[in-house]
mmCIF file of N, CA, C and O in Angstrom:
data_model
loop_
_atom_site.group_PDB
_atom_site.id
_atom_site.type_symbol
_atom_site.label_atom_id
_atom_site.label_comp_id
_atom_site.label_asym_id
_atom_site.label_seq_id
_atom_site.Cartn_x
_atom_site.Cartn_y
_atom_site.Cartn_z
ATOM 1 N N MET A 199 -14.708 -21.053 -13.826
ATOM 2 C CA MET A 199 -13.522 -20.749 -13.050
ATOM 3 C C MET A 199 -13.900 -20.807 -11.571
ATOM 4 O O MET A 199 -14.843 -20.180 -11.132
ATOM 5 N N SER A 200 -13.138 -21.551 -10.802
ATOM 6 C CA SER A 200 -13.425 -21.702 -9.377
ATOM 7 C C SER A 200 -12.839 -20.542 -8.576
ATOM 8 O O SER A 200 -12.009 -19.777 -9.070
ATOM 9 N N THR A 201 -13.256 -20.434 -7.336
ATOM 10 C CA THR A 201 -12.732 -19.407 -6.438
ATOM 11 C C THR A 201 -11.236 -19.586 -6.237
ATOM 12 O O THR A 201 -10.480 -18.605 -6.206
ATOM 13 N N ASP A 202 -10.782 -20.841 -6.126
ATOM 14 C CA ASP A 202 -9.348 -21.107 -5.967
ATOM 15 C C ASP A 202 -8.568 -20.666 -7.198
ATOM 16 O O ASP A 202 -7.470 -20.121 -7.078
ATOM 17 N N ASP A 203 -9.141 -20.913 -8.395
ATOM 18 C CA ASP A 203 -8.479 -20.478 -9.628
ATOM 19 C C ASP A 203 -8.354 -18.960 -9.672
ATOM 20 O O ASP A 203 -7.320 -18.424 -10.060
ATOM 21 N N LEU A 204 -9.407 -18.285 -9.257
ATOM 22 C CA LEU A 204 -9.386 -16.822 -9.235
ATOM 23 C C LEU A 204 -8.371 -16.302 -8.220
ATOM 24 O O LEU A 204 -7.615 -15.370 -8.502
ATOM 25 N N ASP A 205 -8.319 -16.915 -7.055
ATOM 26 C CA ASP A 205 -7.333 -16.528 -6.040
ATOM 27 C C ASP A 205 -5.918 -16.749 -6.538
ATOM 28 O O ASP A 205 -5.035 -15.906 -6.330
ATOM 29 N N ASP A 206 -5.678 -17.872 -7.215
ATOM 30 C CA ASP A 206 -4.346 -18.158 -7.773
ATOM 31 C C ASP A 206 -3.977 -17.132 -8.841
ATOM 32 O O ASP A 206 -2.839 -16.672 -8.899
ATOM 33 N N TYR A 207 -4.941 -16.781 -9.695
ATOM 34 C CA TYR A 207 -4.714 -15.797 -10.750
ATOM 35 C C TYR A 207 -4.341 -14.440 -10.148
ATOM 36 O O TYR A 207 -3.388 -13.801 -10.572
ATOM 37 N N GLU A 208 -5.107 -14.002 -9.145
ATOM 38 C CA GLU A 208 -4.824 -12.715 -8.507
ATOM 39 C C GLU A 208 -3.487 -12.732 -7.777
ATOM 40 O O GLU A 208 -2.760 -11.741 -7.788
ATOM 41 N N ALA A 209 -3.148 -13.840 -7.151
ATOM 42 C CA ALA A 209 -1.850 -13.957 -6.474
ATOM 43 C C ALA A 209 -0.715 -13.870 -7.492
ATOM 44 O O ALA A 209 0.312 -13.231 -7.233
ATOM 45 N N GLN A 210 -0.903 -14.485 -8.649
ATOM 46 C CA GLN A 210 0.114 -14.438 -9.704
ATOM 47 C C GLN A 210 0.272 -13.014 -10.242
ATOM 48 O O GLN A 210 1.393 -12.548 -10.459
ATOM 49 N N LEU A 211 -0.845 -12.309 -10.433
ATOM 50 C CA LEU A 211 -0.779 -10.904 -10.868
ATOM 51 C C LEU A 211 -0.022 -10.050 -9.855
ATOM 52 O O LEU A 211 0.805 -9.213 -10.217
ATOM 53 N N GLU A 212 -0.310 -10.254 -8.577
ATOM 54 C CA GLU A 212 0.348 -9.482 -7.516
ATOM 55 C C GLU A 212 1.850 -9.763 -7.479
ATOM 56 O O GLU A 212 2.662 -8.856 -7.302
ATOM 57 N N LEU A 213 2.230 -11.014 -7.666
ATOM 58 C CA LEU A 213 3.651 -11.372 -7.688
ATOM 59 C C LEU A 213 4.359 -10.735 -8.883
ATOM 60 O O LEU A 213 5.453 -10.186 -8.737
ATOM 61 N N GLN A 214 3.725 -10.761 -10.046
ATOM 62 C CA GLN A 214 4.312 -10.126 -11.228
ATOM 63 C C GLN A 214 4.469 -8.622 -11.014
ATOM 64 O O GLN A 214 5.479 -8.030 -11.396
ATOM 65 N N LEU A 215 3.469 -8.017 -10.391
ATOM 66 C CA LEU A 215 3.518 -6.583 -10.110
ATOM 67 C C LEU A 215 4.644 -6.257 -9.137
ATOM 68 O O LEU A 215 5.388 -5.290 -9.324
ATOM 69 N N TYR A 216 4.800 -7.058 -8.104
ATOM 70 C CA TYR A 216 5.885 -6.852 -7.144
ATOM 71 C C TYR A 216 7.243 -6.951 -7.843
ATOM 72 O O TYR A 216 8.134 -6.134 -7.609
ATOM 73 N N LYS A 217 7.410 -7.934 -8.711
ATOM 74 C CA LYS A 217 8.683 -8.090 -9.426
ATOM 75 C C LYS A 217 8.952 -6.877 -10.315
ATOM 76 O O LYS A 217 10.086 -6.410 -10.404
ATOM 77 N N GLU A 218 7.908 -6.371 -10.974
ATOM 78 C CA GLU A 218 8.084 -5.175 -11.798
ATOM 79 C C GLU A 218 8.469 -3.984 -10.928
ATOM 80 O O GLU A 218 9.365 -3.221 -11.268
ATOM 81 N N TYR A 219 7.795 -3.814 -9.797
ATOM 82 C CA TYR A 219 8.122 -2.736 -8.855
ATOM 83 C C TYR A 219 9.590 -2.815 -8.448
ATOM 84 O O TYR A 219 10.303 -1.817 -8.483
ATOM 85 N N ARG A 220 10.028 -3.988 -8.070
ATOM 86 C CA ARG A 220 11.412 -4.190 -7.644
ATOM 87 C C ARG A 220 12.392 -3.809 -8.753
ATOM 88 O O ARG A 220 13.446 -3.232 -8.498
ATOM 89 N N ASP A 221 12.018 -4.086 -10.008
ATOM 90 C CA ASP A 221 12.890 -3.773 -11.144
ATOM 91 C C ASP A 221 12.934 -2.282 -11.469
ATOM 92 O O ASP A 221 13.941 -1.789 -11.964
ATOM 93 N N VAL A 222 11.838 -1.543 -11.203
ATOM 94 C CA VAL A 222 11.776 -0.145 -11.631
ATOM 95 C C VAL A 222 11.977 0.873 -10.521
ATOM 96 O O VAL A 222 12.207 2.049 -10.805
ATOM 97 N N VAL A 223 11.905 0.471 -9.261
ATOM 98 C CA VAL A 223 11.965 1.437 -8.157
ATOM 99 C C VAL A 223 13.218 2.311 -8.219
ATOM 100 O O VAL A 223 13.167 3.495 -7.888
ATOM 101 N N GLY A 224 14.319 1.781 -8.675
ATOM 102 C CA GLY A 224 15.562 2.554 -8.764
ATOM 103 C C GLY A 224 15.543 3.665 -9.794
ATOM 104 O O GLY A 224 16.423 4.526 -9.805
ATOM 105 N N LEU A 225 14.531 3.690 -10.651
ATOM 106 C CA LEU A 225 14.418 4.724 -11.679
ATOM 107 C C LEU A 225 13.709 5.986 -11.182
ATOM 108 O O LEU A 225 13.635 6.981 -11.900
ATOM 109 N N PHE A 226 13.189 5.935 -9.953
ATOM 110 C CA PHE A 226 12.335 7.009 -9.463
ATOM 111 C C PHE A 226 12.889 7.651 -8.200
ATOM 112 O O PHE A 226 13.654 7.059 -7.464
ATOM 113 N N ALA A 227 12.432 8.882 -7.948
ATOM 114 C CA ALA A 227 12.918 9.661 -6.805
ATOM 115 C C ALA A 227 11.958 9.638 -5.616
ATOM 116 O O ALA A 227 12.382 9.852 -4.485
ATOM 117 N N TYR A 228 10.658 9.377 -5.865
ATOM 118 C CA TYR A 228 9.662 9.466 -4.800
ATOM 119 C C TYR A 228 8.721 8.264 -4.805
ATOM 120 O O TYR A 228 8.380 7.734 -5.863
ATOM 121 N N VAL A 229 8.274 7.925 -3.605
ATOM 122 C CA VAL A 229 7.180 6.987 -3.403
ATOM 123 C C VAL A 229 5.999 7.827 -2.923
ATOM 124 O O VAL A 229 6.141 8.624 -2.001
ATOM 125 N N VAL A 230 4.846 7.654 -3.563
ATOM 126 C CA VAL A 230 3.664 8.438 -3.227
ATOM 127 C C VAL A 230 2.507 7.480 -2.976
ATOM 128 O O VAL A 230 2.218 6.621 -3.801
ATOM 129 N N GLU A 231 1.851 7.675 -1.825
ATOM 130 C CA GLU A 231 0.722 6.828 -1.491
ATOM 131 C C GLU A 231 -0.511 7.701 -1.253
ATOM 132 O O GLU A 231 -0.477 8.647 -0.475
ATOM 133 N N THR A 232 -1.583 7.383 -1.959
ATOM 134 C CA THR A 232 -2.871 8.037 -1.754
ATOM 135 C C THR A 232 -3.845 6.982 -1.237
ATOM 136 O O THR A 232 -3.484 5.818 -1.098
ATOM 137 N N GLU A 233 -5.075 7.375 -0.984
ATOM 138 C CA GLU A 233 -6.058 6.418 -0.477
ATOM 139 C C GLU A 233 -6.341 5.315 -1.497
ATOM 140 O O GLU A 233 -6.671 4.204 -1.129
ATOM 141 N N ARG A 234 -6.175 5.593 -2.783
ATOM 142 C CA ARG A 234 -6.548 4.627 -3.809
ATOM 143 C C ARG A 234 -5.384 3.988 -4.533
ATOM 144 O O ARG A 234 -5.531 2.899 -5.091
ATOM 145 N N ARG A 235 -4.227 4.633 -4.562
ATOM 146 C CA ARG A 235 -3.123 4.126 -5.374
ATOM 147 C C ARG A 235 -1.778 4.324 -4.684
ATOM 148 O O ARG A 235 -1.623 5.144 -3.802
ATOM 149 N N PHE A 236 -0.810 3.600 -5.209
ATOM 150 C CA PHE A 236 0.589 3.686 -4.799
ATOM 151 C C PHE A 236 1.371 4.007 -6.063
ATOM 152 O O PHE A 236 1.203 3.331 -7.086
ATOM 153 N N TYR A 237 2.202 5.053 -6.019
ATOM 154 C CA TYR A 237 2.941 5.503 -7.189
ATOM 155 C C TYR A 237 4.428 5.604 -6.888
ATOM 156 O O TYR A 237 4.833 5.842 -5.753
ATOM 157 N N LEU A 238 5.216 5.517 -7.948
ATOM 158 C CA LEU A 238 6.607 5.949 -7.964
ATOM 159 C C LEU A 238 6.635 7.120 -8.933
ATOM 160 O O LEU A 238 5.930 7.100 -9.940
ATOM 161 N N ALA A 239 7.426 8.152 -8.640
ATOM 162 C CA ALA A 239 7.459 9.320 -9.521
ATOM 163 C C ALA A 239 8.795 10.030 -9.414
ATOM 164 O O ALA A 239 9.499 9.902 -8.418
ATOM 165 N N ASN A 240 9.108 10.801 -10.447
ATOM 166 C CA ASN A 240 10.333 11.599 -10.427
ATOM 167 C C ASN A 240 10.054 13.067 -10.132
ATOM 168 O O ASN A 240 10.965 13.809 -9.792
ATOM 169 N N HIS A 241 8.814 13.495 -10.254
ATOM 170 C CA HIS A 241 8.449 14.872 -9.914
ATOM 171 C C HIS A 241 7.109 14.835 -9.196
ATOM 172 O O HIS A 241 6.159 14.209 -9.666
ATOM 173 N N VAL A 242 7.037 15.500 -8.043
ATOM 174 C CA VAL A 242 5.814 15.536 -7.240
ATOM 175 C C VAL A 242 5.510 16.987 -6.876
ATOM 176 O O VAL A 242 6.377 17.704 -6.386
ATOM 177 N N ASP A 243 4.277 17.391 -7.124
ATOM 178 C CA ASP A 243 3.816 18.717 -6.735
ATOM 179 C C ASP A 243 2.542 18.528 -5.920
ATOM 180 O O ASP A 243 1.548 17.990 -6.436
ATOM 181 N N LEU A 244 2.555 18.947 -4.659
ATOM 182 C CA LEU A 244 1.404 18.798 -3.764
ATOM 183 C C LEU A 244 0.945 20.170 -3.313
ATOM 184 O O LEU A 244 1.749 20.966 -2.815
ATOM 185 N N LYS A 245 -0.345 20.437 -3.481
ATOM 186 C CA LYS A 245 -0.935 21.693 -3.017
ATOM 187 C C LYS A 245 -2.123 21.368 -2.126
ATOM 188 O O LYS A 245 -2.979 20.559 -2.494
ATOM 189 N N ALA A 246 -2.168 21.982 -0.964
ATOM 190 C CA ALA A 246 -3.312 21.839 -0.067
ATOM 191 C C ALA A 246 -4.257 23.006 -0.323
ATOM 192 O O ALA A 246 -3.825 24.155 -0.450
ATOM 193 N N HIS A 247 -5.545 22.716 -0.397
ATOM 194 C CA HIS A 247 -6.562 23.743 -0.625
ATOM 195 C C HIS A 247 -7.552 23.717 0.539
ATOM 196 O O HIS A 247 -7.902 22.659 1.038
ATOM 197 N N ASN A 248 -8.004 24.902 0.929
ATOM 198 C CA ASN A 248 -9.007 25.028 1.980
ATOM 199 C C ASN A 248 -10.220 25.693 1.355
ATOM 200 O O ASN A 248 -10.186 26.864 1.004
ATOM 201 N N ASP A 249 -11.304 24.929 1.215
ATOM 202 C CA ASP A 249 -12.505 25.429 0.578
ATOM 203 C C ASP A 249 -13.650 25.379 1.582
ATOM 204 O O ASP A 249 -14.176 24.307 1.872
ATOM 205 N N ALA A 250 -13.996 26.520 2.146
ATOM 206 C CA ALA A 250 -15.080 26.623 3.127
ATOM 207 C C ALA A 250 -14.872 25.672 4.299
ATOM 208 O O ALA A 250 -15.795 24.998 4.744
ATOM 209 N N GLY A 251 -13.642 25.586 4.765
ATOM 210 C CA GLY A 251 -13.333 24.734 5.910
ATOM 211 C C GLY A 251 -12.976 23.304 5.563
ATOM 212 O O GLY A 251 -12.501 22.561 6.417
ATOM 213 N N ASP A 252 -13.229 22.878 4.326
ATOM 214 C CA ASP A 252 -12.830 21.536 3.887
ATOM 215 C C ASP A 252 -11.444 21.610 3.254
ATOM 216 O O ASP A 252 -11.198 22.433 2.377
ATOM 217 N N VAL A 253 -10.545 20.752 3.718
ATOM 218 C CA VAL A 253 -9.200 20.704 3.158
ATOM 219 C C VAL A 253 -9.129 19.543 2.175
ATOM 220 O O VAL A 253 -9.578 18.440 2.466
ATOM 221 N N TYR A 254 -8.598 19.823 0.993
ATOM 222 C CA TYR A 254 -8.343 18.753 0.031
ATOM 223 C C TYR A 254 -6.971 18.986 -0.591
ATOM 224 O O TYR A 254 -6.407 20.075 -0.493
ATOM 225 N N PHE A 255 -6.454 17.930 -1.183
ATOM 226 C CA PHE A 255 -5.109 17.969 -1.747
ATOM 227 C C PHE A 255 -5.164 17.798 -3.254
ATOM 228 O O PHE A 255 -5.915 16.970 -3.772
ATOM 229 N N GLU A 256 -4.346 18.589 -3.927
ATOM 230 C CA GLU A 256 -4.176 18.484 -5.368
ATOM 231 C C GLU A 256 -2.748 17.985 -5.601
ATOM 232 O O GLU A 256 -1.784 18.628 -5.192
ATOM 233 N N LEU A 257 -2.637 16.851 -6.225
ATOM 234 C CA LEU A 257 -1.352 16.185 -6.399
ATOM 235 C C LEU A 257 -1.089 15.984 -7.886
ATOM 236 O O LEU A 257 -1.941 15.450 -8.603
ATOM 237 N N THR A 258 0.055 16.442 -8.343
ATOM 238 C CA THR A 258 0.456 16.224 -9.728
ATOM 239 C C THR A 258 1.782 15.477 -9.733
ATOM 240 O O THR A 258 2.741 15.905 -9.085
ATOM 241 N N LEU A 259 1.809 14.363 -10.435
ATOM 242 C CA LEU A 259 3.017 13.546 -10.564
ATOM 243 C C LEU A 259 3.421 13.514 -12.029
ATOM 244 O O LEU A 259 2.569 13.425 -12.915
ATOM 245 N N ARG A 260 4.708 13.574 -12.268
ATOM 246 C CA ARG A 260 5.222 13.433 -13.632
ATOM 247 C C ARG A 260 6.232 12.303 -13.659
ATOM 248 O O ARG A 260 6.917 12.047 -12.683
ATOM 249 N N ASP A 261 6.296 11.660 -14.808
ATOM 250 C CA ASP A 261 7.204 10.519 -15.000
ATOM 251 C C ASP A 261 6.943 9.512 -13.885
ATOM 252 O O ASP A 261 7.743 9.342 -12.981
ATOM 253 N N ALA A 262 5.799 8.855 -13.950
ATOM 254 C CA ALA A 262 5.338 8.025 -12.842
ATOM 255 C C ALA A 262 5.111 6.574 -13.256
ATOM 256 O O ALA A 262 4.982 6.253 -14.440
ATOM 257 N N TRP A 263 5.030 5.736 -12.240
ATOM 258 C CA TRP A 263 4.674 4.320 -12.368
ATOM 259 C C TRP A 263 3.619 4.058 -11.314
ATOM 260 O O TRP A 263 3.741 4.514 -10.182
ATOM 261 N N VAL A 264 2.566 3.332 -11.666
ATOM 262 C CA VAL A 264 1.469 3.099 -10.736
ATOM 263 C C VAL A 264 1.355 1.616 -10.402
ATOM 264 O O VAL A 264 1.465 0.761 -11.274
ATOM 265 N N TRP A 265 1.141 1.335 -9.107
ATOM 266 C CA TRP A 265 0.939 -0.032 -8.631
ATOM 267 C C TRP A 265 -0.519 -0.385 -8.892
ATOM 268 O O TRP A 265 -1.406 0.006 -8.132
ATOM 269 N N ASP A 266 -0.798 -1.051 -9.974
ATOM 270 C CA ASP A 266 -2.160 -1.459 -10.316
ATOM 271 C C ASP A 266 -2.055 -2.661 -11.243
ATOM 272 O O ASP A 266 -1.668 -2.527 -12.406
ATOM 273 N N SER A 267 -2.394 -3.829 -10.720
ATOM 274 C CA SER A 267 -2.218 -5.060 -11.485
ATOM 275 C C SER A 267 -3.169 -5.166 -12.668
ATOM 276 O O SER A 267 -2.955 -5.977 -13.562
ATOM 277 N N TYR A 268 -4.210 -4.345 -12.711
ATOM 278 C CA TYR A 268 -5.188 -4.447 -13.788
ATOM 279 C C TYR A 268 -4.959 -3.442 -14.919
ATOM 280 O O TYR A 268 -5.696 -3.432 -15.888
ATOM 281 N N ARG A 269 -3.926 -2.611 -14.794
ATOM 282 C CA ARG A 269 -3.574 -1.678 -15.877
ATOM 283 C C ARG A 269 -2.611 -2.363 -16.830
ATOM 284 O O ARG A 269 -1.666 -3.011 -16.399
ATOM 285 N N SER A 270 -2.826 -2.171 -18.110
ATOM 286 C CA SER A 270 -1.896 -2.743 -19.083
ATOM 287 C C SER A 270 -0.627 -1.903 -19.194
ATOM 288 O O SER A 270 0.441 -2.423 -19.478
ATOM 289 N N ALA A 271 -0.744 -0.592 -18.958
ATOM 290 C CA ALA A 271 0.407 0.307 -19.010
ATOM 291 C C ALA A 271 0.533 0.994 -17.655
ATOM 292 O O ALA A 271 -0.328 1.783 -17.281
ATOM 293 N N ARG A 272 1.602 0.693 -16.937
ATOM 294 C CA ARG A 272 1.786 1.279 -15.607
ATOM 295 C C ARG A 272 2.676 2.522 -15.619
ATOM 296 O O ARG A 272 2.716 3.249 -14.650
ATOM 297 N N PHE A 273 3.415 2.748 -16.693
ATOM 298 C CA PHE A 273 4.218 3.967 -16.796
ATOM 299 C C PHE A 273 3.309 5.080 -17.310
ATOM 300 O O PHE A 273 2.638 4.931 -18.323
ATOM 301 N N ILE A 274 3.309 6.207 -16.591
ATOM 302 C CA ILE A 274 2.387 7.297 -16.899
ATOM 303 C C ILE A 274 3.179 8.601 -16.991
ATOM 304 O O ILE A 274 3.998 8.891 -16.126
ATOM 305 N N LYS A 275 2.891 9.382 -18.009
ATOM 306 C CA LYS A 275 3.592 10.658 -18.189
ATOM 307 C C LYS A 275 3.183 11.663 -17.113
ATOM 308 O O LYS A 275 4.021 12.300 -16.498
ATOM 309 N N THR A 276 1.867 11.823 -16.875
ATOM 310 C CA THR A 276 1.367 12.775 -15.889
ATOM 311 C C THR A 276 0.156 12.182 -15.170
ATOM 312 O O THR A 276 -0.700 11.586 -15.804
ATOM 313 N N VAL A 277 0.129 12.364 -13.848
ATOM 314 C CA VAL A 277 -0.997 11.919 -13.027
ATOM 315 C C VAL A 277 -1.487 13.134 -12.249
ATOM 316 O O VAL A 277 -0.681 13.872 -11.681
ATOM 317 N N HIS A 278 -2.790 13.323 -12.214
ATOM 318 C CA HIS A 278 -3.385 14.422 -11.456
ATOM 319 C C HIS A 278 -4.420 13.803 -10.518
ATOM 320 O O HIS A 278 -5.343 13.127 -10.967
ATOM 321 N N VAL A 279 -4.259 14.033 -9.212
ATOM 322 C CA VAL A 279 -5.132 13.439 -8.199
ATOM 323 C C VAL A 279 -5.695 14.546 -7.316
ATOM 324 O O VAL A 279 -4.956 15.430 -6.888
ATOM 325 N N LEU A 280 -6.990 14.481 -7.052
ATOM 326 C CA LEU A 280 -7.636 15.347 -6.055
ATOM 327 C C LEU A 280 -8.175 14.416 -4.982
ATOM 328 O O LEU A 280 -8.860 13.441 -5.290
ATOM 329 N N THR A 281 -7.867 14.710 -3.712
ATOM 330 C CA THR A 281 -8.315 13.833 -2.638
ATOM 331 C C THR A 281 -8.541 14.613 -1.348
ATOM 332 O O THR A 281 -7.858 15.599 -1.084
ATOM 333 N N PHE A 282 -9.504 14.155 -0.575
ATOM 334 C CA PHE A 282 -9.742 14.689 0.762
ATOM 335 C C PHE A 282 -9.006 13.863 1.802
ATOM 336 O O PHE A 282 -8.995 14.202 2.973
ATOM 337 N N LYS A 283 -8.391 12.762 1.381
ATOM 338 C CA LYS A 283 -7.694 11.846 2.284
ATOM 339 C C LYS A 283 -6.209 12.197 2.354
ATOM 340 O O LYS A 283 -5.698 13.020 1.599
ATOM 341 N N ASP A 284 -5.506 11.520 3.250
ATOM 342 C CA ASP A 284 -4.067 11.745 3.422
ATOM 343 C C ASP A 284 -3.283 11.382 2.168
ATOM 344 O O ASP A 284 -3.659 10.475 1.422
ATOM 345 N N VAL A 285 -2.180 12.084 1.982
ATOM 346 C CA VAL A 285 -1.222 11.794 0.922
ATOM 347 C C VAL A 285 0.140 11.639 1.601
ATOM 348 O O VAL A 285 0.543 12.498 2.378
ATOM 349 N N ASN A 286 0.810 10.537 1.321
ATOM 350 C CA ASN A 286 2.124 10.284 1.892
ATOM 351 C C ASN A 286 3.162 10.333 0.769
ATOM 352 O O ASN A 286 3.022 9.626 -0.232
ATOM 353 N N ILE A 287 4.180 11.183 0.933
ATOM 354 C CA ILE A 287 5.243 11.322 -0.059
ATOM 355 C C ILE A 287 6.569 11.085 0.640
ATOM 356 O O ILE A 287 6.872 11.739 1.636
ATOM 357 N N GLU A 288 7.335 10.162 0.098
ATOM 358 C CA GLU A 288 8.658 9.874 0.651
ATOM 359 C C GLU A 288 9.690 9.927 -0.462
ATOM 360 O O GLU A 288 9.469 9.391 -1.545
ATOM 361 N N GLU A 289 10.805 10.592 -0.173
ATOM 362 C CA GLU A 289 11.908 10.594 -1.126
ATOM 363 C C GLU A 289 12.654 9.280 -0.980
ATOM 364 O O GLU A 289 12.948 8.839 0.137
ATOM 365 N N ILE A 290 12.959 8.654 -2.101
ATOM 366 C CA ILE A 290 13.679 7.384 -2.083
ATOM 367 C C ILE A 290 15.167 7.677 -1.934
ATOM 368 O O ILE A 290 15.759 8.352 -2.777
ATOM 369 N N ALA A 291 15.740 7.204 -0.848
ATOM 370 C CA ALA A 291 17.189 7.336 -0.656
ATOM 371 C C ALA A 291 17.855 6.242 -1.482
ATOM 372 O O ALA A 291 17.530 5.070 -1.346
ATOM 373 N N LYS A 292 18.733 6.633 -2.347
ATOM 374 C CA LYS A 292 19.381 5.647 -3.224
ATOM 375 C C LYS A 292 20.119 4.591 -2.417
ATOM 376 O O LYS A 292 20.242 3.456 -2.840
ATOM 377 N N SER A 293 20.554 4.934 -1.196
ATOM 378 C CA SER A 293 21.222 3.936 -0.359
ATOM 379 C C SER A 293 20.242 2.848 0.083
ATOM 380 O O SER A 293 20.644 1.730 0.369
ATOM 381 N N ASP A 294 18.927 3.170 0.114
ATOM 382 C CA ASP A 294 17.917 2.182 0.473
ATOM 383 C C ASP A 294 17.796 1.092 -0.595
ATOM 384 O O ASP A 294 17.273 0.013 -0.335
ATOM 385 N N LEU A 295 18.249 1.394 -1.806
ATOM 386 C CA LEU A 295 18.117 0.439 -2.898
ATOM 387 C C LEU A 295 19.266 -0.553 -2.938
ATOM 388 O O LEU A 295 19.196 -1.563 -3.630
ATOM 389 N N GLU A 296 20.325 -0.271 -2.221
ATOM 390 C CA GLU A 296 21.474 -1.163 -2.195
ATOM 391 C C GLU A 296 21.304 -2.204 -1.089
ATOM 392 O O GLU A 296 20.897 -1.882 0.014
ATOM 393 N N PRO A 297 21.604 -3.473 -1.392
ATOM 394 C CA PRO A 297 21.540 -4.473 -0.323
ATOM 395 C C PRO A 297 22.602 -4.187 0.734
ATOM 396 O O PRO A 297 23.659 -3.620 0.430
ATOM 397 N N PRO A 298 22.352 -4.551 1.990
ATOM 398 C CA PRO A 298 23.360 -4.355 3.029
ATOM 399 C C PRO A 298 24.671 -5.059 2.651
ATOM 400 O O PRO A 298 24.678 -6.062 1.961
ATOM 401 N N THR A 299 25.768 -4.520 3.159
ATOM 402 C CA THR A 299 27.095 -5.060 2.837
ATOM 403 C C THR A 299 27.190 -6.549 3.121
ATOM 404 O O THR A 299 27.773 -7.302 2.349
ATOM 405 N N SER A 300 26.597 -7.001 4.209
ATOM 406 C CA SER A 300 26.690 -8.416 4.572
ATOM 407 C C SER A 300 26.000 -9.313 3.558
ATOM 408 O O SER A 300 26.341 -10.478 3.430
ATOM 409 N N ILE A 301 25.063 -8.779 2.769
ATOM 410 C CA ILE A 301 24.356 -9.584 1.775
ATOM 411 C C ILE A 301 25.072 -9.533 0.429
ATOM 412 O O ILE A 301 25.033 -10.468 -0.331
ATOM 413 N N ARG A 302 25.727 -8.412 0.131
ATOM 414 C CA ARG A 302 26.386 -8.273 -1.167
ATOM 415 C C ARG A 302 27.486 -9.290 -1.376
ATOM 416 O O ARG A 302 27.774 -9.669 -2.474
ATOM 417 N N GLY A 303 28.083 -9.723 -0.307
ATOM 418 C CA GLY A 303 29.122 -10.734 -0.420
ATOM 419 C C GLY A 303 30.406 -10.172 -0.701
ATOM 420 O O GLY A 303 31.326 -9.979 -1.116
#
């Protein structure tokens, strides 16, 4: 397998993943980004912990979907993440999922 073949394969996986994301995003309430993964979820619980001056985050997601092209199953019942890095959580506004009026026709 050549480098070009591998690049084409990875590009195809990424495109399939994007299409799946586009199809499922409307099923979820939150977008969650950690240092390692990107998730969609319907329930998010974030707790900050301070341990001897070090701050870390404990994140629990329920009814989730994970952006990972190498996973065979991206729908996950429960995700538990511990991280010292930033966690970004955004509520998905359902109006964001609708195309602008000028595009709807």
